[in-house]
mmCIF file of C-alpha atoms in Angstrom:
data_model
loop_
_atom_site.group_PDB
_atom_site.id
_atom_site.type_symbol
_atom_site.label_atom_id
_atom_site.label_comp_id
_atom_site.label_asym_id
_atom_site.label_seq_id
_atom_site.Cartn_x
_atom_site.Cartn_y
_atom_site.Cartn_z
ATOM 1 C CA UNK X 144 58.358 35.778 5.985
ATOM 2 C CA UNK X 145 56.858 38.226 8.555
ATOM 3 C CA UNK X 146 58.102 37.504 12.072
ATOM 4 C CA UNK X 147 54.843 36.757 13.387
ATOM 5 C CA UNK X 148 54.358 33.353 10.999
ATOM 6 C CA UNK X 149 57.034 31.941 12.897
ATOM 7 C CA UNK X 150 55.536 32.569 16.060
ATOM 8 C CA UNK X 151 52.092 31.114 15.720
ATOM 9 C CA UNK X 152 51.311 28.108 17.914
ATOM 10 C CA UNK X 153 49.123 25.136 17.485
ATOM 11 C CA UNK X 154 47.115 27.427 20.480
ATOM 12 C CA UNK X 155 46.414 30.464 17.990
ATOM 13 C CA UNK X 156 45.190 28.301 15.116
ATOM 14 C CA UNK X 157 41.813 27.644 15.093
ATOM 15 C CA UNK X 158 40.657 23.012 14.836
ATOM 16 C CA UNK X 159 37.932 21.269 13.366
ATOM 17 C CA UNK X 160 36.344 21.007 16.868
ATOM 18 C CA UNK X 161 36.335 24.820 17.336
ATOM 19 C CA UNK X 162 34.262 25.071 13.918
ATOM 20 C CA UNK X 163 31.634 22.291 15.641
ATOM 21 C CA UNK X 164 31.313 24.525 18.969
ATOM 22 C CA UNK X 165 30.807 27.609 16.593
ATOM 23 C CA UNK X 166 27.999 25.659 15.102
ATOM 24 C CA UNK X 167 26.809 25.319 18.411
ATOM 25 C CA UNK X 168 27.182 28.612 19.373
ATOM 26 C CA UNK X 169 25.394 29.875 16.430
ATOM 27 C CA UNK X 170 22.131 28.652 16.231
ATOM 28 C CA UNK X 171 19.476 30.531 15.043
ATOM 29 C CA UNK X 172 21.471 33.018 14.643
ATOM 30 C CA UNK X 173 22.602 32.379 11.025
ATOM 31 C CA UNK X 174 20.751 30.062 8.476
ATOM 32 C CA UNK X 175 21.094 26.808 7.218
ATOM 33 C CA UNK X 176 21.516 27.991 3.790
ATOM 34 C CA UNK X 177 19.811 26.103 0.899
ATOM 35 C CA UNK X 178 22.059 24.074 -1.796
ATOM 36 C CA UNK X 179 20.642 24.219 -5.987
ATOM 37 C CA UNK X 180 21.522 22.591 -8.771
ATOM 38 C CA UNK X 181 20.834 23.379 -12.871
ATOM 39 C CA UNK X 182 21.237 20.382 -15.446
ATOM 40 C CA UNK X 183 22.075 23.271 -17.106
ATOM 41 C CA UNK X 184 25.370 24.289 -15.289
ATOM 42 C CA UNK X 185 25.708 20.192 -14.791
ATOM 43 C CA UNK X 186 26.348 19.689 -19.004
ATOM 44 C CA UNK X 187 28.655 23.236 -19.267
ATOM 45 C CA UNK X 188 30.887 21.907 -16.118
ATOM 46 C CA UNK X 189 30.983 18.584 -17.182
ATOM 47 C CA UNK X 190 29.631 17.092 -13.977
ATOM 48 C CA UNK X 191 26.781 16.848 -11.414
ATOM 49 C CA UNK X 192 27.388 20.577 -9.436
ATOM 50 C CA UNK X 193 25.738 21.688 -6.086
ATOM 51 C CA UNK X 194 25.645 25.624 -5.385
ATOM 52 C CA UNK X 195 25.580 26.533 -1.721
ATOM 53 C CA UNK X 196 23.660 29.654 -1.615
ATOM 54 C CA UNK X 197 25.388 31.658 1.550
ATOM 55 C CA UNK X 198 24.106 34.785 -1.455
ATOM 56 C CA UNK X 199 20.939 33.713 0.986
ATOM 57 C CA UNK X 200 22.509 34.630 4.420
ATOM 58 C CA UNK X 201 20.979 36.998 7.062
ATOM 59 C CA UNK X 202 23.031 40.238 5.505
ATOM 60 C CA UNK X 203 23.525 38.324 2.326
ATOM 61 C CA UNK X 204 26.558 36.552 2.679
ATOM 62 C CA UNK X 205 28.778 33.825 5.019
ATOM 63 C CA UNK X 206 30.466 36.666 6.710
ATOM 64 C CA UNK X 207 27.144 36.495 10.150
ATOM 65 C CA UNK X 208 28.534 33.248 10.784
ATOM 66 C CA UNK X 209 32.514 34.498 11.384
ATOM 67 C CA UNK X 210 31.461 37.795 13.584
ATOM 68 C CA UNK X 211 28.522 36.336 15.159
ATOM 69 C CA UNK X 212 30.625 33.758 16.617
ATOM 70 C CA UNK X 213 33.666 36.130 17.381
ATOM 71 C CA UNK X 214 31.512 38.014 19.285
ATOM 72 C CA UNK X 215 29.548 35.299 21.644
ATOM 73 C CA UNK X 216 33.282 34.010 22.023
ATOM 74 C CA UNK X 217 34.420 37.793 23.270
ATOM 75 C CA UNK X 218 31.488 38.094 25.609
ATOM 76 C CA UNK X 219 32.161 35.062 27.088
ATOM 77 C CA UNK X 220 35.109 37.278 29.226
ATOM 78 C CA UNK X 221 32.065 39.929 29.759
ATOM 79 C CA UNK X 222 30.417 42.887 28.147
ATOM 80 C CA UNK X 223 32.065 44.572 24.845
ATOM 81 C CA UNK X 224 31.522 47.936 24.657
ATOM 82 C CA UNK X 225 32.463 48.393 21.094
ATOM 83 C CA UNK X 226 34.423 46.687 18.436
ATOM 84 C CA UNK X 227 36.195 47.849 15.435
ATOM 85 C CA UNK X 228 37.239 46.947 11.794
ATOM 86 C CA UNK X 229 38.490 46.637 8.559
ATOM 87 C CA UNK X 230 35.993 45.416 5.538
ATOM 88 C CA UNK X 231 35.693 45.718 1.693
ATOM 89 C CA UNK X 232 31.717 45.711 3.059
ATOM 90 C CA UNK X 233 30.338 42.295 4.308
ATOM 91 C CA UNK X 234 32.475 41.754 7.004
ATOM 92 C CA UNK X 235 31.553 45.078 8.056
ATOM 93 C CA UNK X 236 27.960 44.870 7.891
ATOM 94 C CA UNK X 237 28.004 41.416 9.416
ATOM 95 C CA UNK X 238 29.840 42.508 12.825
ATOM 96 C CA UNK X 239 27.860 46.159 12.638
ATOM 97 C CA UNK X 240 24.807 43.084 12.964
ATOM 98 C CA UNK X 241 26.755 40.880 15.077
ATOM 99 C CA UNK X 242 27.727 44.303 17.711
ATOM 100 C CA UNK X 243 23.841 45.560 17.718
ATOM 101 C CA UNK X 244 22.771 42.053 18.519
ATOM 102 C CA UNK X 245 25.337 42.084 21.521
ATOM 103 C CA UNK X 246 24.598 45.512 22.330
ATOM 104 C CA UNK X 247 28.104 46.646 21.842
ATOM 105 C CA UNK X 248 29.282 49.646 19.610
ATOM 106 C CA UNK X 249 30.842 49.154 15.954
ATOM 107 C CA UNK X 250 33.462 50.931 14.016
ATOM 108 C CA UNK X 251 34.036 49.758 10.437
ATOM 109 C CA UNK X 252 36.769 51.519 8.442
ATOM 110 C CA UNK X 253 36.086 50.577 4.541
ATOM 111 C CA UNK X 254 37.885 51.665 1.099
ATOM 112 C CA UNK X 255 36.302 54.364 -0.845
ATOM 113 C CA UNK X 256 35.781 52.233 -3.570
ATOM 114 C CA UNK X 257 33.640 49.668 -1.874
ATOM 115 C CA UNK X 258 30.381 48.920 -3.365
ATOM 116 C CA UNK X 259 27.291 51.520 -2.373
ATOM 117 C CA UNK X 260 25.158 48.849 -1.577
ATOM 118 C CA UNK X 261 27.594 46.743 1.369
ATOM 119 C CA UNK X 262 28.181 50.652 2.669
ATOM 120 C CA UNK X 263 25.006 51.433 2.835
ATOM 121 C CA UNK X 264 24.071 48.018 4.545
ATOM 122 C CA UNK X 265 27.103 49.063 7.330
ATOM 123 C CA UNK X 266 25.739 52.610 8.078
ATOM 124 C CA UNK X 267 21.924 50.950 8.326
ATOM 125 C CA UNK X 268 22.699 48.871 11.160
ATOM 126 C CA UNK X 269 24.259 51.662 13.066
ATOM 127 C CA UNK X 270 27.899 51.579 12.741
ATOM 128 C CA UNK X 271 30.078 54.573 12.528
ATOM 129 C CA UNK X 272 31.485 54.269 9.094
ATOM 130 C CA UNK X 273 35.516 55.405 7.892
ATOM 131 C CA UNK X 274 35.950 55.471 4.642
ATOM 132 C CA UNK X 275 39.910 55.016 3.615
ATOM 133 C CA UNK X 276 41.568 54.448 0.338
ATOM 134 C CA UNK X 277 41.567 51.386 -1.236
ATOM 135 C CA UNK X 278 44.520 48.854 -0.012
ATOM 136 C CA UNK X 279 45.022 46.644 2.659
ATOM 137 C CA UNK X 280 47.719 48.705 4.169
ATOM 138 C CA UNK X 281 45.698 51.862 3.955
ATOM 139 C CA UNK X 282 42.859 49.876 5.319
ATOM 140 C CA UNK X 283 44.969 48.886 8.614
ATOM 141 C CA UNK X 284 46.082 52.202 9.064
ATOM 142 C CA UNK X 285 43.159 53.791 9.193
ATOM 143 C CA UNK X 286 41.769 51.407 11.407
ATOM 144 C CA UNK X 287 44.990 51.916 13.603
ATOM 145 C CA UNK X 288 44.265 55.971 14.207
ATOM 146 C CA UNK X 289 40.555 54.844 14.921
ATOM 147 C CA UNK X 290 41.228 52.653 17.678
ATOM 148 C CA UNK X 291 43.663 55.213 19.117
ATOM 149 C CA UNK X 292 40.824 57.567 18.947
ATOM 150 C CA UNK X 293 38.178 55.085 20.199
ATOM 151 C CA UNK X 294 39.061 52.083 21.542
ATOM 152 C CA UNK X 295 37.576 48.792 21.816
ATOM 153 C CA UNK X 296 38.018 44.827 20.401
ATOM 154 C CA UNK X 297 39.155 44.589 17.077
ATOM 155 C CA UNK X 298 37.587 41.446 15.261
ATOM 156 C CA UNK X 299 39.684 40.854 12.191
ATOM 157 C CA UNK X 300 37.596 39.963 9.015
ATOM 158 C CA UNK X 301 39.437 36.901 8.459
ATOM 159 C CA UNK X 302 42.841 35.983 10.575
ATOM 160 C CA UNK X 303 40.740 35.850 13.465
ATOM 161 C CA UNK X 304 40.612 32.183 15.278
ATOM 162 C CA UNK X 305 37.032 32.610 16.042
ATOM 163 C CA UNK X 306 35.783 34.008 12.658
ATOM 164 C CA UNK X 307 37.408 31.022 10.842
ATOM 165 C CA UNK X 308 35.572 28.489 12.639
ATOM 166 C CA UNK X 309 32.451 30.604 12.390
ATOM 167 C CA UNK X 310 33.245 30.584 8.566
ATOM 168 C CA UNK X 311 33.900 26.549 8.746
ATOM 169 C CA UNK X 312 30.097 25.823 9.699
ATOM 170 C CA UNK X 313 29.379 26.490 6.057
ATOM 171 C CA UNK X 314 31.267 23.070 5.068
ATOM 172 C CA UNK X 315 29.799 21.126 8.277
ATOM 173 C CA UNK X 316 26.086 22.284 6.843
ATOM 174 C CA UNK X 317 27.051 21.723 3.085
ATOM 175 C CA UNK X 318 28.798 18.417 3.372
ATOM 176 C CA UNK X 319 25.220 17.066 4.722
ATOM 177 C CA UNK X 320 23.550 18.943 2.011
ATOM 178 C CA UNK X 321 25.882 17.312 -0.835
ATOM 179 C CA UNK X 322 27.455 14.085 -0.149
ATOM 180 C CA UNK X 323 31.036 12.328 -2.107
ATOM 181 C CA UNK X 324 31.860 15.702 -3.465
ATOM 182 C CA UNK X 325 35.394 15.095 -5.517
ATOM 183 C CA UNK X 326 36.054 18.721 -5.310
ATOM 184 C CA UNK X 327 34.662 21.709 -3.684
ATOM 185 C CA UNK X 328 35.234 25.283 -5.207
ATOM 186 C CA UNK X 329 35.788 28.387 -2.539
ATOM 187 C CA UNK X 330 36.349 32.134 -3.078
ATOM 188 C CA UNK X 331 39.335 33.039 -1.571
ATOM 189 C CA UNK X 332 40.824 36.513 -0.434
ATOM 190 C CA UNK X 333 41.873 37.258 2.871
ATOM 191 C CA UNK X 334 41.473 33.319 3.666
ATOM 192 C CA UNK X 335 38.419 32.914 6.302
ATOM 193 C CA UNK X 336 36.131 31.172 4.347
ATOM 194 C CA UNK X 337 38.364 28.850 3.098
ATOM 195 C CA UNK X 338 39.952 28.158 6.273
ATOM 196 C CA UNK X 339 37.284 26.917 7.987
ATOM 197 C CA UNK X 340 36.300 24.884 5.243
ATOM 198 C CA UNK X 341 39.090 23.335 4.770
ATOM 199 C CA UNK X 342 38.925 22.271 8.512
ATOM 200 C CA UNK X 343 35.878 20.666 8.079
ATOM 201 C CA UNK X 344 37.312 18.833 5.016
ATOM 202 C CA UNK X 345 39.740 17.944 6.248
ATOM 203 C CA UNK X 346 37.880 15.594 9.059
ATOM 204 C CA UNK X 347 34.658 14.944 7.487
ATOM 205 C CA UNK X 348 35.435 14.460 3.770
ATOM 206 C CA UNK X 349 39.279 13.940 3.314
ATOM 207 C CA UNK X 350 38.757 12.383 -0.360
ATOM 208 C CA UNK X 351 37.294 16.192 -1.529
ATOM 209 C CA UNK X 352 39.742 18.443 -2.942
ATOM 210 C CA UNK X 353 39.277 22.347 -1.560
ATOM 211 C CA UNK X 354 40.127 24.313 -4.194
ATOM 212 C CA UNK X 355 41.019 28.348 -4.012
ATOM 213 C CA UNK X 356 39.741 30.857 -6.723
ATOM 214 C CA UNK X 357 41.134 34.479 -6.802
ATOM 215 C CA UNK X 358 40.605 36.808 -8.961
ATOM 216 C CA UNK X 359 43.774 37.081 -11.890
ATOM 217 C CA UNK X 360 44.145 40.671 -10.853
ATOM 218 C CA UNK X 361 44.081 40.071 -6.801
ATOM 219 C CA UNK X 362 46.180 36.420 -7.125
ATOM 220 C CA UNK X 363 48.215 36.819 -3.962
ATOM 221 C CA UNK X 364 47.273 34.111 -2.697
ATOM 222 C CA UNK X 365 48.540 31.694 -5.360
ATOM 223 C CA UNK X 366 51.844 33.755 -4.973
ATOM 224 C CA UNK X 367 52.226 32.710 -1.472
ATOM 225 C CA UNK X 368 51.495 29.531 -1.618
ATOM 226 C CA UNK X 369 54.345 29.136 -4.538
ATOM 227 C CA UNK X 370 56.880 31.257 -2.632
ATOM 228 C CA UNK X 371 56.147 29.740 0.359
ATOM 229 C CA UNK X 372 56.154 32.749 2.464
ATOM 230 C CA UNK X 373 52.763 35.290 2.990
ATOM 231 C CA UNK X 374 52.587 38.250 -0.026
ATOM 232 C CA UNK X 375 50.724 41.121 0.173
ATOM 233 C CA UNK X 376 48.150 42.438 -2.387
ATOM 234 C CA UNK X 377 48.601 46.390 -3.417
ATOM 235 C CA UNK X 378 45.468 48.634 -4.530
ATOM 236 C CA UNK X 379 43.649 46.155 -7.365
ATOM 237 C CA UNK X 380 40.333 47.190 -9.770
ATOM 238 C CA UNK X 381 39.261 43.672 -9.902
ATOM 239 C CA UNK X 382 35.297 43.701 -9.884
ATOM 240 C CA UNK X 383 35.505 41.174 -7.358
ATOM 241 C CA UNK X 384 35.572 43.720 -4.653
ATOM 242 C CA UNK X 385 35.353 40.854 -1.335
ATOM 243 C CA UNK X 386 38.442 39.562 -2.519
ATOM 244 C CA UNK X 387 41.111 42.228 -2.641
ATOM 245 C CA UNK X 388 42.028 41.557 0.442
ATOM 246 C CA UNK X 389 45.775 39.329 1.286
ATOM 247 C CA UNK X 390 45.650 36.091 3.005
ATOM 248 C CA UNK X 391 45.900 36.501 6.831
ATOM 249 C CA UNK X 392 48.904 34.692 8.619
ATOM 250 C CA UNK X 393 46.149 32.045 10.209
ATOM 251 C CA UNK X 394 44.332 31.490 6.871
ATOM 252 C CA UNK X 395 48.243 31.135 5.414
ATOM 253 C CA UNK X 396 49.133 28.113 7.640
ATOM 254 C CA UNK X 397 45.720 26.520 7.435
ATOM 255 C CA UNK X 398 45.889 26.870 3.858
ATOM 256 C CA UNK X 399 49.486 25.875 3.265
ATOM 257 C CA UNK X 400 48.655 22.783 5.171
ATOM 258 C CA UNK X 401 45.091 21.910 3.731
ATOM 259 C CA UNK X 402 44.507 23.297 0.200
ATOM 260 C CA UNK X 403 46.002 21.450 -2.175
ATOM 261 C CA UNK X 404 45.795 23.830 -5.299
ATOM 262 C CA UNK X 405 44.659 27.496 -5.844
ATOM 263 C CA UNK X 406 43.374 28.860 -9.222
ATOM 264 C CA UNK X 407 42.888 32.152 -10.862
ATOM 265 C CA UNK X 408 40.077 33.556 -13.209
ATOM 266 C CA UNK X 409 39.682 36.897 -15.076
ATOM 267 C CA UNK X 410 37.327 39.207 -14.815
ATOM 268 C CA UNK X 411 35.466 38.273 -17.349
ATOM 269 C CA UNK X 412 35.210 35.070 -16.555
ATOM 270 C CA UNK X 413 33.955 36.419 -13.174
ATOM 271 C CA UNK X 414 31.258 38.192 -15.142
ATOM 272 C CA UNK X 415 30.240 35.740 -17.282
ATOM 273 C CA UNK X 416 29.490 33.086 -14.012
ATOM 274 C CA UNK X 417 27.621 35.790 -12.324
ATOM 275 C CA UNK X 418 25.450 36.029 -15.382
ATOM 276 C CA UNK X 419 24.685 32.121 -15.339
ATOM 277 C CA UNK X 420 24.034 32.194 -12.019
ATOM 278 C CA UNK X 421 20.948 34.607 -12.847
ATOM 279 C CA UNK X 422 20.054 32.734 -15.947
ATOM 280 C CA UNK X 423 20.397 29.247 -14.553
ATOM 281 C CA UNK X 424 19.717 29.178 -11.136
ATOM 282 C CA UNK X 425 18.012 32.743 -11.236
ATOM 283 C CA UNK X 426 19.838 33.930 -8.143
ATOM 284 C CA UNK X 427 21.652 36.968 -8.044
ATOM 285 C CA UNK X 428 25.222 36.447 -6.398
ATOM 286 C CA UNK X 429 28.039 39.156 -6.162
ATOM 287 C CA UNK X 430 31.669 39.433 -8.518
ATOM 288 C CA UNK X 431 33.552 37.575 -5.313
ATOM 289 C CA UNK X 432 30.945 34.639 -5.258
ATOM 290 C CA UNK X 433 31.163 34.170 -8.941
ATOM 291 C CA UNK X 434 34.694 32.870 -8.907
ATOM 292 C CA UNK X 435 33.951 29.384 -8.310
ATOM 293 C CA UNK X 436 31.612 28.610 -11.080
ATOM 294 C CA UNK X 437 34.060 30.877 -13.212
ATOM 295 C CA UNK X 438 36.563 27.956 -12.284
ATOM 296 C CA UNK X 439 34.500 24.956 -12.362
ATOM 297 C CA UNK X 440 33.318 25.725 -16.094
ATOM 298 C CA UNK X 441 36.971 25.308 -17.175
ATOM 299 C CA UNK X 442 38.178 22.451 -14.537
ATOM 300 C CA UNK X 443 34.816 20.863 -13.382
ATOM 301 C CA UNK X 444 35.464 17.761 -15.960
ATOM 302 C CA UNK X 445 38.521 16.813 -14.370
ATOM 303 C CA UNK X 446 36.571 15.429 -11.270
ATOM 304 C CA UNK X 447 34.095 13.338 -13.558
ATOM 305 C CA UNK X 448 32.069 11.209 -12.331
ATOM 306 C CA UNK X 449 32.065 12.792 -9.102
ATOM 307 C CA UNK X 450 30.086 15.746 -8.529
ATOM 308 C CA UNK X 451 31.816 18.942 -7.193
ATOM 309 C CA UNK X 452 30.190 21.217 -4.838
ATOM 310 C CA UNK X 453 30.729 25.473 -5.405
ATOM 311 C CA UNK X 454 30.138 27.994 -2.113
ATOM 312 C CA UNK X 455 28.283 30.859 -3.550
ATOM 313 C CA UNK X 456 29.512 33.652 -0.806
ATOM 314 C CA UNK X 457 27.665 36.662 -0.983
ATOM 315 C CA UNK X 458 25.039 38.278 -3.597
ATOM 316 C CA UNK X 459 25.270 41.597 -2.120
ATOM 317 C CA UNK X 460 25.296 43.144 -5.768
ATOM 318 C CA UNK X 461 25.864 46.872 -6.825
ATOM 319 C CA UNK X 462 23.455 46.737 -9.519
ATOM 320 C CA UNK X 463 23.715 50.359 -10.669
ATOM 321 C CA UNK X 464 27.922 50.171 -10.597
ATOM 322 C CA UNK X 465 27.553 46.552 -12.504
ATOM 323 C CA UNK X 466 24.716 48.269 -15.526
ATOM 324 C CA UNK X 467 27.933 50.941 -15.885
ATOM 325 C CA UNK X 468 30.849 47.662 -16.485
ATOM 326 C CA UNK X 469 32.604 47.808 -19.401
ATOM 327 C CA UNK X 470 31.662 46.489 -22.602
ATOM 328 C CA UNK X 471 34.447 44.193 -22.659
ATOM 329 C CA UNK X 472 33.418 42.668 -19.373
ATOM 330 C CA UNK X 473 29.416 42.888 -20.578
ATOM 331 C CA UNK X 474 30.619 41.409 -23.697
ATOM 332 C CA UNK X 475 32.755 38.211 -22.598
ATOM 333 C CA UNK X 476 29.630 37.382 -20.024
ATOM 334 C CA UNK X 477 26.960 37.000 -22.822
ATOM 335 C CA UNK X 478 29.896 34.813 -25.012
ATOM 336 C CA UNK X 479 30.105 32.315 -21.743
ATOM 337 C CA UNK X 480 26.818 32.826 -21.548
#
């Protein structure tokens, strides 16, 4: 186990009343995302299912809430004058947002392989953009040499205290939205999202059951919650590109404590929910927001009668990369489909 997991203190871990201030915090400055529902998706899950649409988030996905609220917590000390990065894209984008709201300077460094459109999205609102190879490791060394060169705050995309409660105000909204939910379903990768929720859960709705989905091919997660001890995710080609990250030391002890069981899906499967989404609720949603309903069509019966809830994360789609998938991945969509 990395030194550093045995040093975190109760003080460094993020509580459900930090995720309430963030809410505060916030605002206006994210949305109360809406919540659907499809009979349709109801009779292939095998219950009643509520989609939370953060797809429909300023920058199209969760991540505003996490850096927005990392930032008003930074300023609180006084003016930022810039802060830096690592992202597979929407983290980036959202604190390249987050920074020109603030007025502060933003460095994101991002894998070559990230989708065009999140990369475009980062050098729109003004960042300065580093493009690294793909991998966690590459991705913290690269950010390393840049804040050597330049530096400045580094806001982690996800074992940050602050961006995990920012990420938890999507439960506090969601659990008004969609009430006695037996299970909720939550992309996981580097752990923010999922954090926070579980948080919230964890105070507000102790009966529902927070359940992790990775990607098979990026299923570090699951690994470290079986070996007890945090494992780290090499270089992956999993289509769901927001979750190749591994879990952050924070997210790890949050998690170990408040998620009671992580699942995997395939990439197909992850393809096939992404095209229901379109055909069902006729929203477009990104690979990494398609895990959940990927792993409520085969568990979602086990929670009958109660209804299960699924956090769509992001629909920040490469649409000309996803017309170029392979046939096998086009092919076992339109079968679930």
């Amino acid at each position: 186990m990395n030194q550093r997991d045995h040093e975190l203190t109760r003080d460094d871990l993020p509580e459900f009343a930090d995720v309430v201030a963030a809410a505060d915090r916030l605002g206006r400055a994210v949305l109360r995302t809406p919540v659907l529902h499809s009979e349709a998706l109801d009779g292939l899950i095998g219950t009643r299912t509520t989609f939370k649409c953060e797809n429909l988030q300023y920058g199209g996905a969760f991540k505003i809430r996490g850096a927005m609220n990392a930032m008003a917590v930074a300023r609180q000390a006084g003016p930022v004058g810039q802060v830096l990065t690592h992202s597979s894209g929407n983290h980036g984008a959202a604190l390249a947002r987050a920074a020109r709201h603030f007025g502060s300077a933003c460095c994101v460094v991002a894998p070559n392989d990230s989708a065009a459109v999140k990369l475009a999205k980062i050098r729109d609102l003004g960042a300065r953009l580093v493009l690294c190879e793909p991998g966690i490791a590459a991705r913290e060394q690269a950010l390393q040499l840049e804040l050597q060169r330049s530096p400045g705050l580094v806001v982690h995309p996800f074992d940050d205290a602050a961006v995990i409660a920012g990420q938890g105000t999507v439960a506090l909204e969601f659990f008004e939205q969609a009430s006695d939910l037996g299970a909720l379903f939550v992309p996981l990768g580097g752990g923010g999202l999922i954090s926070g929720i579980a948080l919230v859960a964890a105070e507000i709705a102790p009966d529902c059951q927070i359940i992790g989905v990775e990607p098979q091919l990026a299923a570090e997660a699951q690994r470290s919650l079986l070996s007890g001890r945090r494992e780290r995710q090499g270089a992956t080609t999993t289509i769901a590109d927001g979750l190749r990250g591994s879990i952050g030391e924070r997210n790890f002890h949050i998690v170990k404590r408040l998620v009671r069981r992580i699942v995997t899906v395939s990439d197909a499967q992850i393809a096939a929910a992404m095209l229901l989404c379109w055909q069902e609720l006729k929203i477009l949603i990104e690979p990494s927001a398609a895990v959940g309903l990927a792993a409520a069509l085969e568990t979602g019966r086990e929670f009958a009668p109660r209804p299960v809830g699924i956090v769509l994360s992001g629909g920040n789609v490469d649409l000309g990369q996803w017309l170029k998938a392979p046939a096998a991945l086009q092919s076992g969509a339109r079968v679930r489909a």
